[in-house]
Amino acid sequence: MLVEVCANSLESAMNAEKAGADRIELCSELAVGGITPSYGLLKSVKENIGIPVHVLIRPRSGDFSYTDGEFNSMKQNIALCVEMGFDGIVTGVLHTDFRLDVERTKELVELSEGLKFTFHRAFDWVLNPLQTMRQLEGLGVDYMLSSGQEKSALEGIALLSRLNDEAASCAVMPGGGVNAGNVHKFKDSGFKVVHLSGTCFEPKLKVVPKVSMNAASFLQDQGVFVSNVEAIRKVLKEVK
C-alpha cells in the first residue's frame, strides 16, 4: 500500500521520509485544508527530499471557485513546479454550485503533463460523486483524494469503497483522520493508497502569547474575505 504524507514544512517532509513514507504532498497551513507552499519551501524540499513530492496548488483557503486572477496564479505555480522537477500536482476547481469545473480542471491537467495529477478534497463537496469520478477519469486524473464526503475517511468508507469499485483508471485515495489505528481497514477494503498528515503538536514557546494571531472568524468555507474598496477609502478620507 502506498502511503502519502501531507507535509506542511521542510521538517515535516524530512520526518515523513525518515519514517519511510512513499510520497509527500507538500502544502502550507494544514488548519485551513492546505494552501500552495512558498517558493522557498519548494526549493528547500527539492534540495533535501529524495522521495516523490506532489505539490498542492490552492491559492487560498475557503471555497474552490476562483477568480481569473487566482486561476492564473494557479497556472503559474504549476508551471513553476514543472520547471523545478516535482513529481505531481494536487489541485481542483469547482463551480459555485459544487459541480466540477471541467474546463478549468482540464486546463490544469494539461499544464501538469508529465506529472501525476491528484484531484483534492474539493471532491467532498460535489453533488454527484460517481458522475464526477467518471469525469475526472475522462480528464486523465491519476488520483482522487477524498474522505468519502464525511468528516473522516473512516466515516465515509462506504462511498469510498463504491468509488474504488467503479474506478477504472483513477486511484481512490482515502484521506481525513487516517491513522495507525484504522489504516488496516482501508487496506483490507482494497485501497492501494492512503493519505495522512501524521502530525503531533509540538509547543515552541515557553509562555502563552498575550495576543493570539489566529482569527477563527476568517475561516468560512462559503467564501473568502477580500479587501474592500469603500472600507479602505473611508479610512483614507479620515487621515489624508
Short mmCIF file of C-alpha atoms in Angstrom, two decimals:
data_model
loop_
_atom_site.label_atom_id
_atom_site.label_comp_id
_atom_site.label_asym_id
_atom_site.label_seq_id
_atom_site.Cartn_x
_atom_site.Cartn_y
_atom_site.Cartn_z
CA MET A 1 0.00 0.00 0.00
CA LEU A 2 1.34 3.42 -0.95
CA VAL A 3 1.38 5.86 1.97
CA GLU A 4 1.29 9.57 1.13
CA VAL A 5 2.08 12.04 3.91
CA CYS A 6 0.78 15.59 3.80
CA ALA A 7 3.76 17.67 4.94
CA ASN A 8 3.39 21.33 5.92
CA SER A 9 7.08 22.21 6.32
CA LEU A 10 10.59 21.06 5.48
CA GLU A 11 10.81 19.43 8.91
CA SER A 12 7.58 17.52 8.32
CA ALA A 13 8.78 16.40 4.88
CA MET A 14 12.09 15.21 6.28
CA ASN A 15 10.34 13.35 9.10
CA ALA A 16 7.99 11.69 6.60
CA GLU A 17 10.91 10.49 4.52
CA LYS A 18 12.80 9.34 7.62
CA ALA A 19 9.73 7.35 8.74
CA GLY A 20 9.60 5.53 5.40
CA ALA A 21 6.69 7.31 3.66
CA ASP A 22 6.35 6.54 -0.04
CA ARG A 23 5.38 10.02 -1.13
CA ILE A 24 4.77 13.55 0.14
CA GLU A 25 2.03 16.03 -0.59
CA LEU A 26 3.64 19.37 0.15
CA CYS A 27 1.48 22.26 1.35
CA SER A 28 1.27 25.03 3.91
CA GLU A 29 -1.36 25.77 6.57
CA LEU A 30 -2.98 22.46 7.42
CA ALA A 31 -5.50 24.28 9.63
CA VAL A 32 -7.33 25.59 6.55
CA GLY A 33 -7.04 22.43 4.49
CA GLY A 34 -3.73 23.45 2.95
CA ILE A 35 -2.59 26.13 0.51
CA THR A 36 0.25 26.35 -2.00
CA PRO A 37 3.69 26.33 -0.34
CA SER A 38 6.10 29.20 -0.88
CA TYR A 39 8.92 29.14 -3.42
CA GLY A 40 11.41 28.97 -0.55
CA LEU A 41 9.76 25.85 0.87
CA LEU A 42 9.52 24.28 -2.59
CA LYS A 43 13.23 24.87 -3.17
CA SER A 44 14.24 23.58 0.26
CA VAL A 45 12.19 20.40 -0.13
CA LYS A 46 13.55 19.81 -3.63
CA GLU A 47 17.08 20.10 -2.28
CA ASN A 48 16.58 17.85 0.76
CA ILE A 49 13.96 15.21 -0.08
CA GLY A 50 14.57 12.12 -2.22
CA ILE A 51 11.11 10.53 -2.34
CA PRO A 52 8.41 11.74 -4.78
CA VAL A 53 6.78 15.07 -3.89
CA HIS A 54 3.38 16.24 -5.12
CA VAL A 55 2.63 19.94 -4.62
CA LEU A 56 -0.72 21.38 -3.56
CA ILE A 57 -1.92 24.14 -5.87
CA ARG A 58 -4.53 26.10 -3.95
CA PRO A 59 -4.15 29.88 -3.84
CA ARG A 60 -6.16 30.49 -0.67
CA SER A 61 -8.44 28.90 1.90
CA GLY A 62 -12.22 28.84 1.58
CA ASP A 63 -14.15 27.60 -1.43
CA PHE A 64 -12.79 26.06 -4.64
CA SER A 65 -14.26 28.54 -7.14
CA TYR A 66 -11.61 31.00 -8.26
CA THR A 67 -11.38 34.41 -9.90
CA ASP A 68 -9.47 34.76 -13.16
CA GLY A 69 -6.57 36.23 -11.21
CA GLU A 70 -6.49 33.34 -8.76
CA PHE A 71 -6.71 30.81 -11.56
CA ASN A 72 -3.84 32.49 -13.37
CA SER A 73 -1.68 32.25 -10.24
CA MET A 74 -2.53 28.53 -10.01
CA LYS A 75 -1.34 28.03 -13.58
CA GLN A 76 1.88 29.92 -12.89
CA ASN A 77 2.54 27.81 -9.79
CA ILE A 78 2.02 24.62 -11.80
CA ALA A 79 4.47 25.88 -14.42
CA LEU A 80 6.98 26.53 -11.62
CA CYS A 81 6.55 23.01 -10.22
CA VAL A 82 7.05 21.51 -13.67
CA GLU A 83 10.19 23.61 -14.15
CA MET A 84 11.54 22.61 -10.72
CA GLY A 85 11.04 18.92 -11.45
CA PHE A 86 8.41 17.93 -8.92
CA ASP A 87 6.58 14.64 -9.39
CA GLY A 88 2.94 15.62 -9.12
CA ILE A 89 0.29 18.29 -8.75
CA VAL A 90 -2.63 18.29 -6.30
CA THR A 91 -5.47 20.66 -7.16
CA GLY A 92 -9.02 21.06 -8.43
CA VAL A 93 -11.71 23.58 -9.32
CA LEU A 94 -15.48 23.63 -8.75
CA HIS A 95 -18.32 25.84 -9.88
CA THR A 96 -20.14 27.70 -7.11
CA ASP A 97 -22.97 25.14 -7.26
CA PHE A 98 -20.45 22.36 -6.45
CA ARG A 99 -20.29 20.92 -9.97
CA LEU A 100 -16.86 20.01 -11.27
CA ASP A 101 -15.40 22.84 -13.34
CA VAL A 102 -14.44 20.55 -16.19
CA GLU A 103 -12.85 23.17 -18.43
CA ARG A 104 -10.60 24.68 -15.79
CA THR A 105 -9.64 21.32 -14.31
CA LYS A 106 -8.82 20.09 -17.81
CA GLU A 107 -6.55 23.09 -18.31
CA LEU A 108 -4.70 22.34 -15.08
CA VAL A 109 -4.30 18.68 -16.03
CA GLU A 110 -2.86 19.67 -19.40
CA LEU A 111 -0.43 22.10 -17.77
CA SER A 112 0.70 19.26 -15.49
CA GLU A 113 1.58 16.95 -18.39
CA GLY A 114 4.34 14.55 -17.39
CA LEU A 115 3.45 14.81 -13.68
CA LYS A 116 0.93 12.80 -11.68
CA PHE A 117 -2.30 14.66 -11.06
CA THR A 118 -4.42 14.39 -7.92
CA PHE A 119 -7.87 15.97 -7.64
CA HIS A 120 -8.04 17.00 -3.99
CA ARG A 121 -10.80 17.07 -1.38
CA ALA A 122 -12.89 19.58 -3.30
CA PHE A 123 -14.35 16.25 -4.39
CA ASP A 124 -16.04 16.02 -1.00
CA TRP A 125 -18.32 18.90 -1.99
CA VAL A 126 -19.54 17.58 -5.35
CA LEU A 127 -23.22 16.62 -5.57
CA ASN A 128 -22.80 13.56 -7.81
CA PRO A 129 -19.60 11.77 -6.79
CA LEU A 130 -19.89 8.83 -9.19
CA GLN A 131 -20.51 11.05 -12.19
CA THR A 132 -17.69 13.35 -11.12
CA MET A 133 -15.35 10.38 -10.78
CA ARG A 134 -16.08 9.41 -14.39
CA GLN A 135 -15.46 12.99 -15.50
CA LEU A 136 -12.12 13.05 -13.70
CA GLU A 137 -11.10 9.78 -15.32
CA GLY A 138 -12.01 11.26 -18.67
CA LEU A 139 -9.66 14.14 -17.96
CA GLY A 140 -6.79 11.78 -17.15
CA VAL A 141 -6.65 12.37 -13.40
CA ASP A 142 -4.41 9.82 -11.64
CA TYR A 143 -5.61 10.10 -8.03
CA MET A 144 -8.71 11.35 -6.27
CA LEU A 145 -8.30 12.37 -2.61
CA SER A 146 -11.47 12.13 -0.53
CA SER A 147 -12.93 11.47 2.90
CA GLY A 148 -15.98 9.94 1.24
CA GLN A 149 -17.87 13.20 1.77
CA GLU A 150 -17.84 12.71 5.55
CA LYS A 151 -15.83 14.28 8.37
CA SER A 152 -13.36 11.41 8.22
CA ALA A 153 -12.43 8.77 5.67
CA LEU A 154 -13.46 6.05 8.09
CA GLU A 155 -16.97 7.52 8.31
CA GLY A 156 -17.03 7.81 4.53
CA ILE A 157 -15.57 4.40 3.75
CA ALA A 158 -18.81 3.11 2.18
CA LEU A 159 -18.79 5.77 -0.54
CA LEU A 160 -15.03 5.48 -0.93
CA SER A 161 -15.36 1.73 -1.45
CA ARG A 162 -18.09 2.21 -4.04
CA LEU A 163 -15.95 4.74 -5.88
CA ASN A 164 -12.98 2.39 -5.68
CA ASP A 165 -15.03 -0.41 -7.20
CA GLU A 166 -16.28 1.85 -10.00
CA ALA A 167 -12.93 3.46 -10.81
CA ALA A 168 -11.19 2.25 -13.94
CA SER A 169 -8.04 4.37 -14.14
CA CYS A 170 -8.14 6.83 -11.22
CA ALA A 171 -6.89 5.58 -7.83
CA VAL A 172 -9.19 6.50 -4.95
CA MET A 173 -7.06 7.80 -2.06
CA PRO A 174 -8.79 7.89 1.34
CA GLY A 175 -7.73 10.87 3.43
CA GLY A 176 -9.00 12.53 6.58
CA GLY A 177 -8.41 11.04 10.00
CA VAL A 178 -6.32 8.12 8.72
CA ASN A 179 -4.01 6.80 11.44
CA ALA A 180 -2.30 3.65 12.73
CA GLY A 181 -5.48 2.55 14.47
CA ASN A 182 -7.66 2.46 11.36
CA VAL A 183 -5.38 2.28 8.30
CA HIS A 184 -5.69 -1.52 8.12
CA LYS A 185 -9.40 -1.09 7.39
CA PHE A 186 -8.56 0.74 4.19
CA LYS A 187 -6.01 -1.87 3.16
CA ASP A 188 -8.46 -4.68 3.92
CA SER A 189 -11.09 -2.85 1.83
CA GLY A 190 -8.86 -2.95 -1.23
CA PHE A 191 -7.45 0.58 -1.40
CA LYS A 192 -3.97 0.84 -2.87
CA VAL A 193 -3.06 4.24 -1.42
CA VAL A 194 -3.88 6.33 1.66
CA HIS A 195 -3.22 9.93 2.66
CA LEU A 196 -2.46 11.25 6.16
CA SER A 197 -0.56 14.02 7.90
CA GLY A 198 0.65 12.03 10.92
CA THR A 199 1.09 15.25 12.87
CA CYS A 200 1.67 15.80 16.57
CA PHE A 201 1.53 19.22 18.18
CA GLU A 202 4.96 20.42 19.31
CA PRO A 203 4.93 23.53 21.53
CA LYS A 204 7.62 26.01 20.54
CA LEU A 205 7.06 28.78 23.09
CA LYS A 206 7.61 28.64 26.83
CA VAL A 207 4.75 31.06 27.55
CA VAL A 208 1.35 31.70 26.01
CA PRO A 209 1.36 34.88 23.87
CA LYS A 210 -0.72 37.75 25.23
CA VAL A 211 -2.43 38.29 21.86
CA SER A 212 -3.41 35.45 19.54
CA MET A 213 -2.60 35.78 15.85
CA ASN A 214 -5.35 33.31 14.92
CA ALA A 215 -8.75 34.64 13.86
CA ALA A 216 -11.45 31.98 13.67
CA SER A 217 -13.88 34.50 12.17
CA PHE A 218 -11.86 34.44 8.93
CA LEU A 219 -12.36 30.71 8.45
CA GLN A 220 -15.52 30.33 6.37
CA ASP A 221 -15.90 27.72 3.64
CA GLN A 222 -18.66 29.61 1.83
CA GLY A 223 -16.32 32.28 0.53
CA VAL A 224 -13.33 34.50 1.18
CA PHE A 225 -12.55 37.79 2.85
CA VAL A 226 -11.39 40.44 0.36
CA SER A 227 -10.06 43.94 0.98
CA ASN A 228 -12.97 46.30 0.34
CA VAL A 229 -12.52 49.45 -1.75
CA GLU A 230 -15.07 51.54 0.17
CA ALA A 231 -13.81 50.44 3.57
CA ILE A 232 -10.28 51.50 2.63
CA ARG A 233 -11.44 54.76 1.06
CA LYS A 234 -13.26 55.70 4.26
CA VAL A 235 -10.06 55.24 6.27
CA LEU A 236 -8.04 57.26 3.75
CA LYS A 237 -10.65 60.04 3.82
CA GLU A 238 -10.20 60.33 7.58
CA VAL A 239 -6.44 60.73 7.51
CA LYS A 240 -5.46 62.23 4.15
#
